[in-house]
Coordinates of C-alpha atoms in Angstrom, one line a residue:
X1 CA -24.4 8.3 97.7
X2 CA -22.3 6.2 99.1
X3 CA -21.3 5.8 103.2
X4 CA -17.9 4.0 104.2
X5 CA -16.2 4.3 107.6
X6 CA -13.3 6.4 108.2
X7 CA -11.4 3.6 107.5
X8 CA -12.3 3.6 103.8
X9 CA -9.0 4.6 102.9
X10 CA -7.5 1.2 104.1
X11 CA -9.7 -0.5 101.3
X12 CA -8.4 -1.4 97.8
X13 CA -9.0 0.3 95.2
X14 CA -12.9 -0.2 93.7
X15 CA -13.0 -1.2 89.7
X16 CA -16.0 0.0 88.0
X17 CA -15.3 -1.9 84.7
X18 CA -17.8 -4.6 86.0
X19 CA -21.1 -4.6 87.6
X20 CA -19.9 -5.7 91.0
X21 CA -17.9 -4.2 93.3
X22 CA -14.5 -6.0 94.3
X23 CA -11.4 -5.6 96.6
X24 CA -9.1 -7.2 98.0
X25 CA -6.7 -6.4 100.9
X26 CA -3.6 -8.4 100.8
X27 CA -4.8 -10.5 98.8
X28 CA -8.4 -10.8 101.6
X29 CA -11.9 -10.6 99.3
X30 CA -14.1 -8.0 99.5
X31 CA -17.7 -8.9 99.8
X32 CA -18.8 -7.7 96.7
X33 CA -21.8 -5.1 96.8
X34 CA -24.8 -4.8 93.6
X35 CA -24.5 -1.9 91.9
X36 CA -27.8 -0.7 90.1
X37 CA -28.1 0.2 86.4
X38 CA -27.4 3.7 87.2
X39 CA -24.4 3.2 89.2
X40 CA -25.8 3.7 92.9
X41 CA -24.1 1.7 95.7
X42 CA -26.3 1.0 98.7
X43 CA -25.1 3.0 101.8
X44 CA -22.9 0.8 103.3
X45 CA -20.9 0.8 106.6
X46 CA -18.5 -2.0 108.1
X47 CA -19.9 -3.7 110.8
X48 CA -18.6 -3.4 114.6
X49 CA -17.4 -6.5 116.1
X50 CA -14.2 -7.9 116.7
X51 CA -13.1 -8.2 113.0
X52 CA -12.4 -4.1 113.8
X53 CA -9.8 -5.0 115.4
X54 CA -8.2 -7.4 113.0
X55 CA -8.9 -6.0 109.6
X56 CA -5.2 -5.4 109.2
X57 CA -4.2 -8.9 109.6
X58 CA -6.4 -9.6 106.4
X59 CA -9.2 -10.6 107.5
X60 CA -12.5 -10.4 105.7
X61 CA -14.3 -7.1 105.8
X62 CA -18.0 -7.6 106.8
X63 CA -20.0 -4.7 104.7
X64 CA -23.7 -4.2 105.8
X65 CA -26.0 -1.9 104.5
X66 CA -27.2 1.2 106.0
X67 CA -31.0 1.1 106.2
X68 CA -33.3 4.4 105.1
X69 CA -34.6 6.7 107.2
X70 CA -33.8 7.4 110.8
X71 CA -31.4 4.9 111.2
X72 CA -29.1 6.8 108.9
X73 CA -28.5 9.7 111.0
X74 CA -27.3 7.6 113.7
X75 CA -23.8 7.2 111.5
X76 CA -21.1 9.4 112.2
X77 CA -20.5 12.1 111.1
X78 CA -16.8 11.2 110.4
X79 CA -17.7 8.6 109.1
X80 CA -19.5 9.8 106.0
X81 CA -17.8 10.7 103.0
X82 CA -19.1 11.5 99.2
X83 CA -18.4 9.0 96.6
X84 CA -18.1 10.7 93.4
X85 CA -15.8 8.4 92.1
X86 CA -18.8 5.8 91.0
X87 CA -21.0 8.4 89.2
X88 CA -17.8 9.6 87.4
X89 CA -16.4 6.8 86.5
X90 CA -19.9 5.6 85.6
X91 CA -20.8 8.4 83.4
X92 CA -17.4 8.6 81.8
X93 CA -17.8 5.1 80.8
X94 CA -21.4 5.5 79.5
X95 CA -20.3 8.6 77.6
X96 CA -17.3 6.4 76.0
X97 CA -20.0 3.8 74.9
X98 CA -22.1 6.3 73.6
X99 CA -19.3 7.7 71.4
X100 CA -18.3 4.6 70.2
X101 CA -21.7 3.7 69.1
X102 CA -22.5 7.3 67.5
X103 CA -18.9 6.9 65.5
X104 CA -20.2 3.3 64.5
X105 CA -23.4 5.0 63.0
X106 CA -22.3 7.8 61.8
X107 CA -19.3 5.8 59.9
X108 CA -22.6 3.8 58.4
X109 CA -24.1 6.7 57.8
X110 CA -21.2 8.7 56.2
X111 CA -20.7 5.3 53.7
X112 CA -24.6 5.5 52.8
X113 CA -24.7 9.3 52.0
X114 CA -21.7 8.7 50.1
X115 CA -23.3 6.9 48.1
X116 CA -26.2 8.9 47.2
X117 CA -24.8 12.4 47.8
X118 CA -21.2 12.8 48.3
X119 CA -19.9 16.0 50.1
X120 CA -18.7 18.9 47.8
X121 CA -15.2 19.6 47.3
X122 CA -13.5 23.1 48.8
X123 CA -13.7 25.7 46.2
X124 CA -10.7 26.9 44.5
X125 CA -8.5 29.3 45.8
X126 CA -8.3 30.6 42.2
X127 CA -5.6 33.6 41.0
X128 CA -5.7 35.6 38.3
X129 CA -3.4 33.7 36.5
X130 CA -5.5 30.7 36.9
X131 CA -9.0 32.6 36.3
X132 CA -7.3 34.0 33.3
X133 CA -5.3 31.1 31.7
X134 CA -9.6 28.8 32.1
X135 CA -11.5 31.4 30.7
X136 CA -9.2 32.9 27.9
X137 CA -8.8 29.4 25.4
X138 CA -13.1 29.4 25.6
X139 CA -13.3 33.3 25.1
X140 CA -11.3 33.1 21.7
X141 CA -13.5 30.2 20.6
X142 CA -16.2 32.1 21.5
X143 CA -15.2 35.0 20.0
X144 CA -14.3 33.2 16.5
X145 CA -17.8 31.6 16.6
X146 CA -19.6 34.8 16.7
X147 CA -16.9 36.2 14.1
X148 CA -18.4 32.9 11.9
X149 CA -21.9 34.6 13.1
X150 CA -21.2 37.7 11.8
X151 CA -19.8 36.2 8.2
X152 CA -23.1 34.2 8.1
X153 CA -25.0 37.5 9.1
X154 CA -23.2 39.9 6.4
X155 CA -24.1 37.1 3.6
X156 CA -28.0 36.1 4.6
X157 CA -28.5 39.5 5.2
X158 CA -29.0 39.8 0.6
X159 CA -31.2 36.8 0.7
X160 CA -34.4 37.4 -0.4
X161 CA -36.4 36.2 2.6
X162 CA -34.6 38.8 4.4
X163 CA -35.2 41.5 1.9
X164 CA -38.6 40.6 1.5
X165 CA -39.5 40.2 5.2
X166 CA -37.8 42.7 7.5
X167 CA -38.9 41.7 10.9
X168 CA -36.5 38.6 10.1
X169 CA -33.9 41.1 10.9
X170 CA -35.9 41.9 14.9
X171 CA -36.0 38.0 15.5
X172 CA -31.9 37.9 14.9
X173 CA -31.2 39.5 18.7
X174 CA -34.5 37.8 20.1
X175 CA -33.0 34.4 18.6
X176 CA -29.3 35.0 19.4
X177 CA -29.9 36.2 23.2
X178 CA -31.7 33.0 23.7
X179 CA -28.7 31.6 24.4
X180 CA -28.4 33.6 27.3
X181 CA -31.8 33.0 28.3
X182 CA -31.8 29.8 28.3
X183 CA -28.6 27.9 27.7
X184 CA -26.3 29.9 29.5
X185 CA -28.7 29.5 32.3
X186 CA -28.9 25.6 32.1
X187 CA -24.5 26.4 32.0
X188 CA -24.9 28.3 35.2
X189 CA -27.4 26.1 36.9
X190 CA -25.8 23.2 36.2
X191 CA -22.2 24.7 36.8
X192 CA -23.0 25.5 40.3
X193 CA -24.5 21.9 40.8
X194 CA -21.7 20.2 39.6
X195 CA -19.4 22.4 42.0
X196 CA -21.4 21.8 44.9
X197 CA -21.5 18.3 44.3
X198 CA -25.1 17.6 43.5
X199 CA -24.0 16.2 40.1
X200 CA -21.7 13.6 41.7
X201 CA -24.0 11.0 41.8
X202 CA -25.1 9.2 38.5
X203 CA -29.1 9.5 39.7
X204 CA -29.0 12.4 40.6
X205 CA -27.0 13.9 37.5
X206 CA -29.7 12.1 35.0
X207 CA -32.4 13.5 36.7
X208 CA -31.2 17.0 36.1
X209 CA -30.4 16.7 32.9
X210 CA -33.6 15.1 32.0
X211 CA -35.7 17.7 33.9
X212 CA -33.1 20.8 32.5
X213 CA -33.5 19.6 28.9
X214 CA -37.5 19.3 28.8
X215 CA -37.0 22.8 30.9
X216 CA -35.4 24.6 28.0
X217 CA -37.3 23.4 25.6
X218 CA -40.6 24.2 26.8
X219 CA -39.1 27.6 27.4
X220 CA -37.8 27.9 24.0
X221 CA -40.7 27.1 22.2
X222 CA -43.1 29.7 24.3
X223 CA -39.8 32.4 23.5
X224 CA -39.8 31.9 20.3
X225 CA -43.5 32.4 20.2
X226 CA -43.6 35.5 21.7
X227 CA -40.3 36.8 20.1
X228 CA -42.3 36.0 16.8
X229 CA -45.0 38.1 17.8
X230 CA -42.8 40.7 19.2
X231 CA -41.0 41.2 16.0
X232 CA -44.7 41.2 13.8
X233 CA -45.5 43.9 16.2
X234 CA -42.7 46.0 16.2
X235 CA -42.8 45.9 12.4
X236 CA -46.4 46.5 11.7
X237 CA -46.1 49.8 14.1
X238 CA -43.7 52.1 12.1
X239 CA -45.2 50.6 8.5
X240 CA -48.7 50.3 9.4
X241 CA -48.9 47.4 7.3
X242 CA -49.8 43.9 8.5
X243 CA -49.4 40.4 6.1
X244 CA -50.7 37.5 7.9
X245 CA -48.6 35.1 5.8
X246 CA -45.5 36.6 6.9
X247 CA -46.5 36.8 10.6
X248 CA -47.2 32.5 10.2
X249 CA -43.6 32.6 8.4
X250 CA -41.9 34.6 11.1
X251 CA -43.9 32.6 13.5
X252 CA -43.3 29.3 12.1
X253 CA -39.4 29.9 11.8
X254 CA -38.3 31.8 15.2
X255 CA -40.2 28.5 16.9
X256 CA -38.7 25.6 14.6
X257 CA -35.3 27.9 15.4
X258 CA -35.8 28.6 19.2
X259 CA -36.5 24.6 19.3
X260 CA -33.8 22.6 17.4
X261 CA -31.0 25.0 18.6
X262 CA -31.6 24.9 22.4
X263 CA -31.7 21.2 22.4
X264 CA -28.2 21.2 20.1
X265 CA -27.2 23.9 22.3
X266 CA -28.5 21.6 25.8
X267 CA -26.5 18.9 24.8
X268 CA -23.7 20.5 24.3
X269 CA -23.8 21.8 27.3
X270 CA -24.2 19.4 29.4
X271 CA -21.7 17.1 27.4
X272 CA -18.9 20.0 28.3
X273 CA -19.6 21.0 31.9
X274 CA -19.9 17.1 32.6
X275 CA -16.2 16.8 31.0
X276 CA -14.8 19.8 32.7
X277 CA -15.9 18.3 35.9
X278 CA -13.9 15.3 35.3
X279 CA -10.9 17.1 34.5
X280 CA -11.0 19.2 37.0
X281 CA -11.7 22.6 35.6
X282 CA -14.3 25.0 37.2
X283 CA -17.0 24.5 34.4
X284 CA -18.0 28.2 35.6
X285 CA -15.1 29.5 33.2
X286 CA -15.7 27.3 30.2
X287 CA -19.4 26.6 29.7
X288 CA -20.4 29.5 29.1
X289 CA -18.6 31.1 26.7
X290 CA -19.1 27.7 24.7
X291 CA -22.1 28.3 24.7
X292 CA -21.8 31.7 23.5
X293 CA -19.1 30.6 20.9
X294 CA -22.1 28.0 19.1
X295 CA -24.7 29.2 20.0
X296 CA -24.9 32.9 17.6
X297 CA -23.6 30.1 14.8
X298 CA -25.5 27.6 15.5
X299 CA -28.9 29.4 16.1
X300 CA -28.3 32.1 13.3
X301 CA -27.5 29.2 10.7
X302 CA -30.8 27.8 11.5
X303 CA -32.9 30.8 11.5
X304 CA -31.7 31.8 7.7
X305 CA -32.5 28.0 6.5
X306 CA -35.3 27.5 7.8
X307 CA -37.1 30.8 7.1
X308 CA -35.5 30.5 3.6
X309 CA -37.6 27.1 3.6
X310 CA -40.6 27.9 4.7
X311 CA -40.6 30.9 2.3
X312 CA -40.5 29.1 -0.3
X313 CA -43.7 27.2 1.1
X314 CA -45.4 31.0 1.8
X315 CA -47.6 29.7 -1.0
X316 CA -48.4 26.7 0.7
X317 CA -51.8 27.7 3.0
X318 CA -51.0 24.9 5.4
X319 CA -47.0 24.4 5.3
X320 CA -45.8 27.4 8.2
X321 CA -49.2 26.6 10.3
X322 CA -48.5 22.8 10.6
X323 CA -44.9 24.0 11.7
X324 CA -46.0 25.7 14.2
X325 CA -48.6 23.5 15.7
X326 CA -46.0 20.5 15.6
X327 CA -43.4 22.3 17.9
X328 CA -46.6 23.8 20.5
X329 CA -48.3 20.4 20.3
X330 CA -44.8 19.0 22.0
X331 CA -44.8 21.4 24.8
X332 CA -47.5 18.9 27.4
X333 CA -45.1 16.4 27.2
X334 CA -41.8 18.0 28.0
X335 CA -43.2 20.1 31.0
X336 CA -45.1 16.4 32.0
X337 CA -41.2 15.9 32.0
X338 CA -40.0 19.3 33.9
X339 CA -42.7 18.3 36.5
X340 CA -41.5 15.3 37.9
X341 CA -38.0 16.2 38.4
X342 CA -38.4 18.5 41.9
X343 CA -34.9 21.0 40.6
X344 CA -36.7 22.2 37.7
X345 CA -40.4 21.6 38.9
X346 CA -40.2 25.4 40.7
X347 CA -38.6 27.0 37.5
X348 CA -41.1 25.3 35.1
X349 CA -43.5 28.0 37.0
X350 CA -41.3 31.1 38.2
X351 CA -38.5 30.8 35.4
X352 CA -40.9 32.7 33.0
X353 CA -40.4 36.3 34.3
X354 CA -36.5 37.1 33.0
X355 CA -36.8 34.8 30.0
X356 CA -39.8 36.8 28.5
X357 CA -38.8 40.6 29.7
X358 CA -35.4 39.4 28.4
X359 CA -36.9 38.3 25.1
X360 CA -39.0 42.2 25.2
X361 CA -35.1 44.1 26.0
X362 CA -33.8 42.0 22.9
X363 CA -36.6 42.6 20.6
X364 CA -35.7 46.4 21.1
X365 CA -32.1 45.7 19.7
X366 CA -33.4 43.4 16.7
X367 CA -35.4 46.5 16.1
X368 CA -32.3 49.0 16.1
X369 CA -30.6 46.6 14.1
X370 CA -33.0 45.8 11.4
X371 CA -33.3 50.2 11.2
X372 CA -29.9 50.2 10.9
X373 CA -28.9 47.1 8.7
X374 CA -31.6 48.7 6.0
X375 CA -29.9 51.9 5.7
X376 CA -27.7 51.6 2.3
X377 CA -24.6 53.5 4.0
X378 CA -25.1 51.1 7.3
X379 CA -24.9 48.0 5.9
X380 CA -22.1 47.1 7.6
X381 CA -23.2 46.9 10.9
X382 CA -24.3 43.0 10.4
X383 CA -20.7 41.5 10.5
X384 CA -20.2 43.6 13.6
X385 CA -23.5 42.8 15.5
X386 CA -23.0 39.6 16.8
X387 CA -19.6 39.8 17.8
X388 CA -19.9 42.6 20.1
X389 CA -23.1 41.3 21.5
X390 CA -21.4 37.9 21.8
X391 CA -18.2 39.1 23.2
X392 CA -20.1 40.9 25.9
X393 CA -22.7 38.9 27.2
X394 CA -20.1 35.9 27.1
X395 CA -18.1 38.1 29.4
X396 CA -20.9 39.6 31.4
X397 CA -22.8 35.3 31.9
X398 CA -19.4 34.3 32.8
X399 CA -18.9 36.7 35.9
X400 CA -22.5 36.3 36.5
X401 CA -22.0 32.5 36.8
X402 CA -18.9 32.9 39.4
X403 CA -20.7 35.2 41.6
X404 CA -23.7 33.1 42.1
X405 CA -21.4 30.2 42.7
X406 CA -19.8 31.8 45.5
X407 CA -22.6 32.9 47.0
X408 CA -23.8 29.4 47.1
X409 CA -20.9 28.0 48.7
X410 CA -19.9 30.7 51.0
X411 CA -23.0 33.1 51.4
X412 CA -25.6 33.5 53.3
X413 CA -29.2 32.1 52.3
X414 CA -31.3 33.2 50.0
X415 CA -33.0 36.1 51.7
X416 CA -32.0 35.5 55.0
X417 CA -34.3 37.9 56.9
X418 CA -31.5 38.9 59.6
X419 CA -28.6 39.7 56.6
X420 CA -27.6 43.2 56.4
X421 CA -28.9 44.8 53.0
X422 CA -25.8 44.9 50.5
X423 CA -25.6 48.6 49.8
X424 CA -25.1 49.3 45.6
X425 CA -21.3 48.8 45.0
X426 CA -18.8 51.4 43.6
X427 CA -17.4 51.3 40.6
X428 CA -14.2 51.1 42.7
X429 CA -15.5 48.2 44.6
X430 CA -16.5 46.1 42.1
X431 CA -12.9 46.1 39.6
X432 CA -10.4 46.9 42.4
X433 CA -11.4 45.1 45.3
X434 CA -9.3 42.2 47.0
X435 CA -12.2 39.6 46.7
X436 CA -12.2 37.1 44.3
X437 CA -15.2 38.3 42.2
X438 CA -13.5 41.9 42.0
X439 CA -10.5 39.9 40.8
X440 CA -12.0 38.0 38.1
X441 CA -14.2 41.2 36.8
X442 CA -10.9 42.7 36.1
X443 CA -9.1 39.7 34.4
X444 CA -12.5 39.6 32.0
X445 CA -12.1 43.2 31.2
X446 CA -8.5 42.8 30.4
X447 CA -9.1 40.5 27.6
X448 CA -11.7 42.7 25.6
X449 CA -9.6 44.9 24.3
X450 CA -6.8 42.1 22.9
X451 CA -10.7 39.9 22.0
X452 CA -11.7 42.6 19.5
X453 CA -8.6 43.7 18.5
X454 CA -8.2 39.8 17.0
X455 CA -11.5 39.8 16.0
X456 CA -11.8 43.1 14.0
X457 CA -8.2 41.6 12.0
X458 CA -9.9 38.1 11.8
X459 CA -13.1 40.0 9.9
X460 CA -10.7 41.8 7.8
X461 CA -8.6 39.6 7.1
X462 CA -11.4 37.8 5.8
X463 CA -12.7 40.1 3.5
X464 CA -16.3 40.1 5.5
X465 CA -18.3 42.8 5.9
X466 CA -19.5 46.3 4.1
X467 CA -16.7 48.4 6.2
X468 CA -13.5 49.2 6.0
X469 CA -11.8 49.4 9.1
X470 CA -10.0 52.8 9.4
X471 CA -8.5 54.1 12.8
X472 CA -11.4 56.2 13.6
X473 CA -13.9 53.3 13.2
X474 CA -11.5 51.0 15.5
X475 CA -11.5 53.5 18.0
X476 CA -15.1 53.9 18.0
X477 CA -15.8 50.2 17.9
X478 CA -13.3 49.9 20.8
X479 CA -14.8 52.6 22.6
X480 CA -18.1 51.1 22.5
X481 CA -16.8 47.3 23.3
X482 CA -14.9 48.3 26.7
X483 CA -17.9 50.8 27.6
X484 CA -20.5 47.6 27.2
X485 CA -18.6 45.5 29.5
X486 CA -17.8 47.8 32.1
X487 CA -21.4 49.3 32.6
X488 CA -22.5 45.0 31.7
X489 CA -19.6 43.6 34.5
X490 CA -21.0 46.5 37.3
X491 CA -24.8 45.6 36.6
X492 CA -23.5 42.1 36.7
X493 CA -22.3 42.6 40.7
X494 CA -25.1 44.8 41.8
X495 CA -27.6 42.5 40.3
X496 CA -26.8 39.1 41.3
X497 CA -26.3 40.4 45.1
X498 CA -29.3 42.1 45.2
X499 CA -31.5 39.2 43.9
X500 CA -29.7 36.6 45.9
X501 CA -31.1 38.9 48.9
X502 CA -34.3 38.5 48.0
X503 CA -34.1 34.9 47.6
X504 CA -33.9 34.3 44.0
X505 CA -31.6 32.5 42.7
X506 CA -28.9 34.5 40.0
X507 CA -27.9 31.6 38.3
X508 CA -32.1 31.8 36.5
X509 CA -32.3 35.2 37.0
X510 CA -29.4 37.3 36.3
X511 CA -28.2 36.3 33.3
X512 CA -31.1 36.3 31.0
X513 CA -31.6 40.1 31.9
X514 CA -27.7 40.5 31.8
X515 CA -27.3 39.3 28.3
X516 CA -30.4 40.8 26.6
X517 CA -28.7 44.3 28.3
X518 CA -25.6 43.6 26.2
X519 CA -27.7 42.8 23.0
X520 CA -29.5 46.2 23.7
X521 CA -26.0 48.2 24.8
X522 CA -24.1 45.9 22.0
X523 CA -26.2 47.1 18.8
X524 CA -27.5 50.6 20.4
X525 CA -23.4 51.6 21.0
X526 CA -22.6 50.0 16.9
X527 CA -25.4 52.1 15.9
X528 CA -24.2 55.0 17.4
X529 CA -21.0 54.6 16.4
X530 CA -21.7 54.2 12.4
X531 CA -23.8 57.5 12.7
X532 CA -20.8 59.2 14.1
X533 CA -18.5 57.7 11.5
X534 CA -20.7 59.0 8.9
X535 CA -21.2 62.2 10.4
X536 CA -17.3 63.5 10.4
X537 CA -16.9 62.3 7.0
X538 CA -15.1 58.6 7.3
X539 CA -17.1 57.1 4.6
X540 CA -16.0 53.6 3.0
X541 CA -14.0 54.2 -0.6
X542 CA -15.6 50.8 -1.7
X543 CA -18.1 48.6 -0.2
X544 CA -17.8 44.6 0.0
X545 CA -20.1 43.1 -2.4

């Protein structure tokens, strides 16, 4: 605090921008006064003498310092005022320095972390129009793969390691939904990291790729395992009959399958979300159904070729054994790999769950399809199979992917403890709501209808298949098609919601027990709908050869 005579107002004006003190009066000096480092002024008081008189003629002004204690009360009380000017223009300037030096840093800061990990653009304020014209190009090529699917279906389905060895028929689903086990994951994973920005930075981008392909693989060799014993299992039951070189076979070719087509399919995958980044695209609406549209081909192709191989080696005692021990000796090294990148180290030991009860939920609709497929009057059903199964879980992982995007950029964490529980949607809710999830689930119902309605011509058109495509068997077919993806779109909203409460994250979750639900819905609803055909009377005139 700071004590001037009554007087004060006479002196010049005080600048602070130094660390003294100075006046003048008319042009007269002012004895300048220290100022400490926090900006006190020693009490000071002009002195009495005859200057008093003078001090307007511009004489000098004497200042002399008030000492402590009792001599301080002797001032006058008119004569002491506050000085708050100092302190605020003190702290004003040391508040401005501050600033200036916490822009400076944070400018060097800002060019560092762009550098390593740039801020994520604003998601976009997508129509339907817009969700609609990026998902509908990859939908038809997805849909025209798993049409090519079906063709290659309907023809293996008459060679002899498929007549020979039924469970074949159980890996089919098991095989085909791995692509929404697995690779549609690694889509959705790595769609929401390029969207959030994580993939912006070379380093970081290898990394994940690295760590996501050594992921998948591990995953798909311990699958295809399991999906192999699944289908020896579910074949042995209702026969009662067990041949251990056919479980080897089956064994040997759903793992050399499960293998080569998820790194084909990886690639891939990673080659076309990295590309729709660049062009600006929302790689949730094109990866997946990509995916889809190679993946039945692609993974189907294999499974025929190679079993069709290794049959030929059944003979052999050591041919399908050292297959299989090849492709499970590789598994130390890629999850050595898997471990040392930190995104997929957590996944490498809680990503097992949905892939495996996936693989179970799958294994049940191979096993509907191989009763079916076997049937003489049935045999149609294998050109049809994969393309409603495809169609829907396509439809079903792309809404899946969207969702847990948003939630990612605009919801709250992953079972935060104080969010209010999400009570189970409507129906209502989920296709005719104004959010942008609600807007999208009805755009990708839209186009199943127009989807199998070019698909069922492109099959016919064709000549594929055992059935002939009257109007009852459309309107079954498209009965069963729009029921799939409703009841698989709903599921899709519920589910991602409620495990994104419980902090898990949908894009490794959802979308393996999503698509294995399709598979199941997919060939249980075709089933269905060949019995009912066959029970009014609409039997084929002629069957394909």
């Amino acid at each position: 605090m700071v004590l001037w005579s009554k007087e004060q107002d006479k002196l010049p004006d005080i600048d602070m921008s130094s660390g003294d003190i100075e006046g003048t009066k008319e042009g007269g000096p002012l004895t300048p006064a220290l100022v400490n480092s926090n900006c006190s002024v020693p009490p000071v008081i002009p002195s009495k003498g005859p200057e008093e008189e003078s001090l307007g003629s511009g004489n000098n002004l004497e200042l002399t310092e008030v000492p402590n204690g009792d001599a301080a009360d002797d001032v006058e009380r008119s004569e002491i005022v506050v000085a708050t000017d100092c302190r605020a223009n003190a702290k004003g300037q040391r508040e401005e320095d501050a600033l200036l030096e916490n822009g400076s840093q944070s400018n060097e800061s800002d060019e560092t972390s762009t550098d390593q990990s740039p801020e994520p653009p604003a998601p976009l304020k997508e129509t339907s129009f817009t969700i609609g014209l990026q998902v509908v190009f990859p939908f038809l090529l997805a849909g025209f793969g798993t049409v090519a699917a079906g063709m290659v279906l309907d023809l293996v389905q008459h060679w002899t390691v498929f007549k020979e060895v039924n469970e074949v028929f159980i890996l089919v689903p098991a095989l085909l939904g791995l692509k929404g086990n697995l690779e549609m994951t690694l889509a959705s994973r790595l769609s929401t990291a390029a969207n959030i920005g994580q993939m912006d930075n070379a380093k970081n981008m290898w990394e994940m790729i690295m760590g996501n392909l050594a992921l998948i693989q591990v995953q798909a060799t311990v699958v295809g395992f399991l999906a192999s014993i699944a289908a020896v299992i579910f074949g042995w039951i209702p026969e009662g009959h067990f041949r251990l070189d056919h479980a080897v076979l089956l064994c040997a070719s759903s793992v050399a399958t499960a293998f080569i087509a998820s790194l084909i399919l990886g690639l891939i995958m990673i080659g076309v979300i990295i590309a729709a980044r660049k062009v600006g695209i929302n790689p949730d609406n094109v990866a997946t159904p990509i995916a889809a549209s190679l993946g039945d081909l692609i993974t189907l192709s294999l499974l025929a070729g190679i079993s069709t191989g290794l049959y030929k080696e059944l003979d052999n005692n050591y041919a399908n054994p050292l297959v299989c021990a090849v492709f499970v000796a590789l598994c130390p090294l890629w999850v050595l790999i898997a471990r040392r990148i930190p995104s997929t180290r957590e996944l490498l030991y809680s990503g097992w769950e949905p892939v495996i009860i996936a693989m179970a939920i799958s294994s049940v609709g191979g096993l509907i399809l191989d009763k079916t497929v076997t049937h003489p009057n049935f045999a149609g059903i294998a050109v049809f199979t994969p393309v409603i199964n495809g169609v829907g879980g396509n439809l079903v992982a792309v809404q899946a992917s969207r969702i847990s995007t948003y939630l990612h950029m605009n919801g709250l964490p992953m079972g935060d403890p104080n969010a209010t529980p999400r009570k189970c949607p409507t129906p209502c809710a989920t296709f005719f709501g104004s959010s942008v999830n609600s807007r999208s689930a009805r755009v990708l119902f839209l186009l199943v209808a127009p989807g199998h309605l070019a698909f069922l011509y492109t099959i016919n058109s064709l000549r594929g298949g055992h059935t002939m495509l009257t109007a009852v068997f459309v309107s079954f077919y498209m009965v069963a098609a729009l029921l799939q993806v409703l009841i698989l779109l709903y599921l899709a909203d519920w589910m991602v919601h409620w495990m994104w409460g419980r902090g898990m994250d949908p894009d490794n979750f959802s979308i393996p027990y999503l698509t294995a639900l399709g598979d199941l819905l997919g060939t249980g609803f075709l089933a269905l709908c060949f019995h009912m055909r066959w029970f009014i009377g609409d039997k084929d005139s002629s069957l394909g050869n």
